[in-house]
Coordinates of C-alpha atoms in Angstrom, one line a residue:
X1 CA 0.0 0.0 0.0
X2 CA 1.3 3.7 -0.8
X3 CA 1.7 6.4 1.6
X4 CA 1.5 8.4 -0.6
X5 CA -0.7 11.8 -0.3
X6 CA -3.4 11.3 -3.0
X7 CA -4.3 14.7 -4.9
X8 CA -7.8 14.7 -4.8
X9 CA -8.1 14.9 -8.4
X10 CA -10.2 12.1 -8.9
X11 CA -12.5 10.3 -5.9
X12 CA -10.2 8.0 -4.2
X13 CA -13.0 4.4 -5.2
X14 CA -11.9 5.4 -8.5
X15 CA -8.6 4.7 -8.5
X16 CA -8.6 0.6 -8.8
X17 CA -5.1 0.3 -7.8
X18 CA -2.6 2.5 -5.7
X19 CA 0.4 0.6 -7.2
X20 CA 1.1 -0.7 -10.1
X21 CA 2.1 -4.2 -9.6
X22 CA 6.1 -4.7 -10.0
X23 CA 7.1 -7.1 -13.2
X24 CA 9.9 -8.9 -13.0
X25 CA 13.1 -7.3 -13.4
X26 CA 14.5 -9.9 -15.9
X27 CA 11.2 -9.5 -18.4
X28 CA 12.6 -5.8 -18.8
X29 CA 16.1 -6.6 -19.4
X30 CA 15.2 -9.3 -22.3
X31 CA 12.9 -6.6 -23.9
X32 CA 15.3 -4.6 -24.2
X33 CA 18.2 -6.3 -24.9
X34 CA 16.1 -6.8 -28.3
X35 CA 16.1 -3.2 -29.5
X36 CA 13.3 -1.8 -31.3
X37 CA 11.5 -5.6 -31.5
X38 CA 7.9 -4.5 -31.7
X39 CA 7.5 -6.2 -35.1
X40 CA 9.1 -9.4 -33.6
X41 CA 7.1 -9.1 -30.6
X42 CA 3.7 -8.4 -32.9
X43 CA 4.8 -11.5 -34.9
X44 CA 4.8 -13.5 -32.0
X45 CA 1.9 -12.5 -30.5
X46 CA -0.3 -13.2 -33.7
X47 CA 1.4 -17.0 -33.3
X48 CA -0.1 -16.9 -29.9
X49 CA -3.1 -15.3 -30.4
X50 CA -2.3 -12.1 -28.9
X51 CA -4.1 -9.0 -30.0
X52 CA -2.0 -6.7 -28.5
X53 CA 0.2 -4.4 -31.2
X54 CA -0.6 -0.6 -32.8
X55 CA 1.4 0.7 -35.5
X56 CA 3.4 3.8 -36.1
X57 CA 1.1 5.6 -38.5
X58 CA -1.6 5.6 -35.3
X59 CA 0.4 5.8 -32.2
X60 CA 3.0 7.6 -33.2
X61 CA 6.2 8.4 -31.3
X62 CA 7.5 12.0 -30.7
X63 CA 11.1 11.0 -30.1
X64 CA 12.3 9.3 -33.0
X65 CA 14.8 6.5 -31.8
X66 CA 13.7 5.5 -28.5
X67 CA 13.0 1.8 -26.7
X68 CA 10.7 1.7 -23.8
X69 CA 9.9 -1.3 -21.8
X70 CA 7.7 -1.1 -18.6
X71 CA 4.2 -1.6 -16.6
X72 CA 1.3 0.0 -17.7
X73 CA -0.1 3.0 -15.2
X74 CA -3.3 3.6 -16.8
X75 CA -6.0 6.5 -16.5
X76 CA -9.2 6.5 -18.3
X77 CA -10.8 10.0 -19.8
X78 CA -14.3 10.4 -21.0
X79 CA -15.7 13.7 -22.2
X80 CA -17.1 16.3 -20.2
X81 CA -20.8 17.0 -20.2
X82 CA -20.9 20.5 -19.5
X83 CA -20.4 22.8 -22.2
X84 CA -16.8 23.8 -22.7
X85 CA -16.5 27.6 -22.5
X86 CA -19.0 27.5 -19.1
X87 CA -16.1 25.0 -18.0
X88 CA -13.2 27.3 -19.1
X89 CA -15.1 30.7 -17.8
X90 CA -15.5 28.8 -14.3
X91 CA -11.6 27.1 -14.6
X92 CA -13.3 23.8 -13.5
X93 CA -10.5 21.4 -15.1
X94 CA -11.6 16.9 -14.1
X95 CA -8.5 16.2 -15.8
X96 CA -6.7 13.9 -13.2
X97 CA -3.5 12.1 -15.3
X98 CA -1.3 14.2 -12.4
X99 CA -2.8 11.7 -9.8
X100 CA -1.4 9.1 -12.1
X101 CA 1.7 10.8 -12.1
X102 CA 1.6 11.0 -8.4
X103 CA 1.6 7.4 -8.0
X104 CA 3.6 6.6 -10.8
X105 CA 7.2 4.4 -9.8
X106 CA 10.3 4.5 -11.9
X107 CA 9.8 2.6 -14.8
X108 CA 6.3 2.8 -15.2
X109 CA 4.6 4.0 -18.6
X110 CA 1.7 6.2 -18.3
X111 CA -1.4 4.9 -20.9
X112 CA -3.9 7.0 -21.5
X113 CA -7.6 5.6 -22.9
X114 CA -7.9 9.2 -24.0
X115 CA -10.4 12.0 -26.1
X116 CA -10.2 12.6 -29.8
X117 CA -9.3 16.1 -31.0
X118 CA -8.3 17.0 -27.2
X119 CA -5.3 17.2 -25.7
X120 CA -5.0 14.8 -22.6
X121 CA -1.3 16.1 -21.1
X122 CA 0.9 18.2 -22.2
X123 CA 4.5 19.9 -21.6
X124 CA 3.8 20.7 -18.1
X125 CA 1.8 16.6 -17.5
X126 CA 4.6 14.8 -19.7
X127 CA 7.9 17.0 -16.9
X128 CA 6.0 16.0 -13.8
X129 CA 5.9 12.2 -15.3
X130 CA 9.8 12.2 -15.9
X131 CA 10.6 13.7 -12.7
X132 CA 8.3 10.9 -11.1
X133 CA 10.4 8.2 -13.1
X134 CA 8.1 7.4 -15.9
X135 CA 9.7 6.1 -19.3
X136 CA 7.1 7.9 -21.1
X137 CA 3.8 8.1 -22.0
X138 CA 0.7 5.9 -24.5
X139 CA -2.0 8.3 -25.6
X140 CA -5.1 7.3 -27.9
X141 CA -6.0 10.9 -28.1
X142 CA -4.3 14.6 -28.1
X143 CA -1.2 15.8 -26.6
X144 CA 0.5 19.1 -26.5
X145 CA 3.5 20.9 -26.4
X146 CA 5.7 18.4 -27.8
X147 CA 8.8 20.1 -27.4
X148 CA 8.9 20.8 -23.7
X149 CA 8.4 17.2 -23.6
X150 CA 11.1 17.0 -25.6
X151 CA 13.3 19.3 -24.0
X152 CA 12.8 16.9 -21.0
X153 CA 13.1 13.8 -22.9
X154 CA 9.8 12.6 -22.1
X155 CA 8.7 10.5 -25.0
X156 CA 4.8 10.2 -26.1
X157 CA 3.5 8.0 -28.1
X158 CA -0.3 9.3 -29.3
X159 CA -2.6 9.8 -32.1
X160 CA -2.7 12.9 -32.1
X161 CA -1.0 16.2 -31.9
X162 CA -3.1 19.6 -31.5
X163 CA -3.3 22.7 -29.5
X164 CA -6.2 22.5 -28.4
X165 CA -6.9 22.0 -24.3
X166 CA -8.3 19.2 -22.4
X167 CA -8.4 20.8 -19.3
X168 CA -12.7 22.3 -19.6
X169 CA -13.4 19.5 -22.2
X170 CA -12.2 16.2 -20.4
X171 CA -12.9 14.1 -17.1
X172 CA -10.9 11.4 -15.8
X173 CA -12.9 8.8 -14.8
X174 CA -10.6 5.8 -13.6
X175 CA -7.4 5.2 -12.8
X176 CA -5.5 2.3 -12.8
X177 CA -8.2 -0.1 -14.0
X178 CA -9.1 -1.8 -17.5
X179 CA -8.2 0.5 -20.4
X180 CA -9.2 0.0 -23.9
X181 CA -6.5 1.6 -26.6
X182 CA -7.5 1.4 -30.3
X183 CA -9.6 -2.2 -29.7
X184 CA -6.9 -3.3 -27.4
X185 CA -7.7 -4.2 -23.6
X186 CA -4.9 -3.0 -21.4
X187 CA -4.9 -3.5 -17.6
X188 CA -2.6 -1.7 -15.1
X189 CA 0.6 -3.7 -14.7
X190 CA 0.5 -4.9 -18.3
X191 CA 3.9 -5.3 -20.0
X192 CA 4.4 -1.9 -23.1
X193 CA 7.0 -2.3 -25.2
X194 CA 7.2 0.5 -27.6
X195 CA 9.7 2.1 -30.0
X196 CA 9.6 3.6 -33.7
X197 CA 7.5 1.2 -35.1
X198 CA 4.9 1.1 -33.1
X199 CA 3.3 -0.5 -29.4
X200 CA 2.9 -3.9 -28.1
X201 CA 0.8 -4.3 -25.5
X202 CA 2.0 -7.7 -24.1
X203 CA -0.7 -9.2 -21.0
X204 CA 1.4 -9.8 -17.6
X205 CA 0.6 -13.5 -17.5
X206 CA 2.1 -14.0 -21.2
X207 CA 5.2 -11.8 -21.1
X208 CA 7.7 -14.4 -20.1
X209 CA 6.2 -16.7 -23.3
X210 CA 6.2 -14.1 -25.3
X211 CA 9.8 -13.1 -24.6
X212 CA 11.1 -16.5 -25.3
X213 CA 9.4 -16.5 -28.5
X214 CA 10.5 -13.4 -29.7
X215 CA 14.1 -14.3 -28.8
X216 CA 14.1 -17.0 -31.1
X217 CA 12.9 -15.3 -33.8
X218 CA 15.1 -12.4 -33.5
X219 CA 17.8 -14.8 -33.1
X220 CA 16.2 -16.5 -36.8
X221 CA 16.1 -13.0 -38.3
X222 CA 19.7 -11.6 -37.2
X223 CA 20.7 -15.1 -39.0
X224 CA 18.7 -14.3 -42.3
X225 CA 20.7 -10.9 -41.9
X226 CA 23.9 -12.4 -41.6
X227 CA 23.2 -14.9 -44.8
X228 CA 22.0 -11.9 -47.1
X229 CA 25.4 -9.8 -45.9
X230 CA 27.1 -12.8 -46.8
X231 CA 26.1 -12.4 -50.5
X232 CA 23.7 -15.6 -50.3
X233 CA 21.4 -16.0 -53.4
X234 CA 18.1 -14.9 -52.6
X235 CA 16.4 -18.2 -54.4
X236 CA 18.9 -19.9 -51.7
X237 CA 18.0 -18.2 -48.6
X238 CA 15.1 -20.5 -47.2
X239 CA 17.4 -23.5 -47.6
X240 CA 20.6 -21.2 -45.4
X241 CA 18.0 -20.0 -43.2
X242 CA 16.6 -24.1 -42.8
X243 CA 20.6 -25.2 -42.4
X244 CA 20.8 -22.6 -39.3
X245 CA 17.7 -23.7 -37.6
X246 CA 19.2 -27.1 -37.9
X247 CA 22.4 -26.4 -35.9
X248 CA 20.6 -24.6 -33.5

């Protein structure tokens, strides 16, 4: 249990979980010892019957070249139903992804079941989260103010970029419960491994399959690399690739 003073953001029977539950250390390390492996990791998980992966082109990262790896610290947002401008003339702002911050560990990654058109954290949301440890950040929705997020080295991946505030628009409803990003059920403590390509969202109870898996198959594909570097004939690459599975 946290000690943690809660910020009253969000009514305290909406936040499912107070911690997000620990995964182990070694199911981090062989993530990333893969590099950027989400298309490995996807493969794998469509062998298992995993849904679990978003591409690029919908998610899409706003550091180019960075590997995350880490438990999911989610928060859910719904829209508002007061009209907007009564909402900004008042300053009532339900946004309440700093509470998530405020629980957040080191190593966690926030995801955000987010709102369209909206941003749902920006520059100021995406410092706290560094300073609290996070890796970064999964948004199906808006963010904002990209480069102070950069400047921090706070990565984000999200659909959408715009200026436009979340703050009179958007209420946080849950934290730390079942989220649901583009068709995909997430749940706080799931394994996110996320890079240029795109996000895998890998269940808790799979993860250690699923790495094992994707090892061999990186392991099969650095091989293929090493034949076609080689100068193998590609009409004779199934039958070098078949030789090396062989010897394995």
């Amino acid at each position: 249990m946290t000690s943690k003073k809660l910020t009253g953001k969000i009514a305290a029977d909406r936040i499912r979980h107070l911690e997000v539950p620990r995964p182990d250390p070694r199911l981090i390390e062989g993530f990333m010892a893969l590099g950027d492996c989400t298309g490995v990791v996807s493969d794998v998980m469509d062998e298992m019957g995993i849904v679990g992966a978003v591409g690029a082109s919908t998610l899409r990262p706003t550091i180019a070249g960075k590997v995350i790896v880490g438990p999911a610290l989610t928060v859910r947002n719904m829209v508002q139903r007061e009209h907007v401008y009564d909402q900004a003339k008042a300053k009532v702002n339900k946004m309440a992804e700093f509470e998530g911050h405020n629980l957040a560990m080191p190593g966690d990654i926030l995801v955000i079941e987010g709102v369209p058109g909206v941003s749902n954290m920006g520059g100021i949301s995406a410092q706290t989260g560094k300073r609290q440890g996070e890796l970064g950040s999964i948004v199906s929705g808006g963010v904002r103010d990209v480069p102070h997020a950069r400047a921090f080295d706070y990565p984000m991946w999200a659909s959408e970029i715009t200026p436009i505030t979340g703050k009179w628009r958007i209420e946080t409803v849950e934290i730390n419960g079942d989220v649901e990003i583009f068709g995909i059920r997430v749940r706080c403590g799931d394994l996110v491994v996320a890079d240029d390509t795109g996000v895998c969202f890998v269940p808790i109870e799979r993860a250690a399959e699923v790495l094992e898996r994707s090892r061999k198959k990186a392991d099969g594909e650095r091989e293929r690399c090493e034949h076609i570097d080689r100068g193998v004939p590609v009409a004779d690459l199934p039958a070098a690739d078949l030789h090396a599975k062989n010897k394995a």
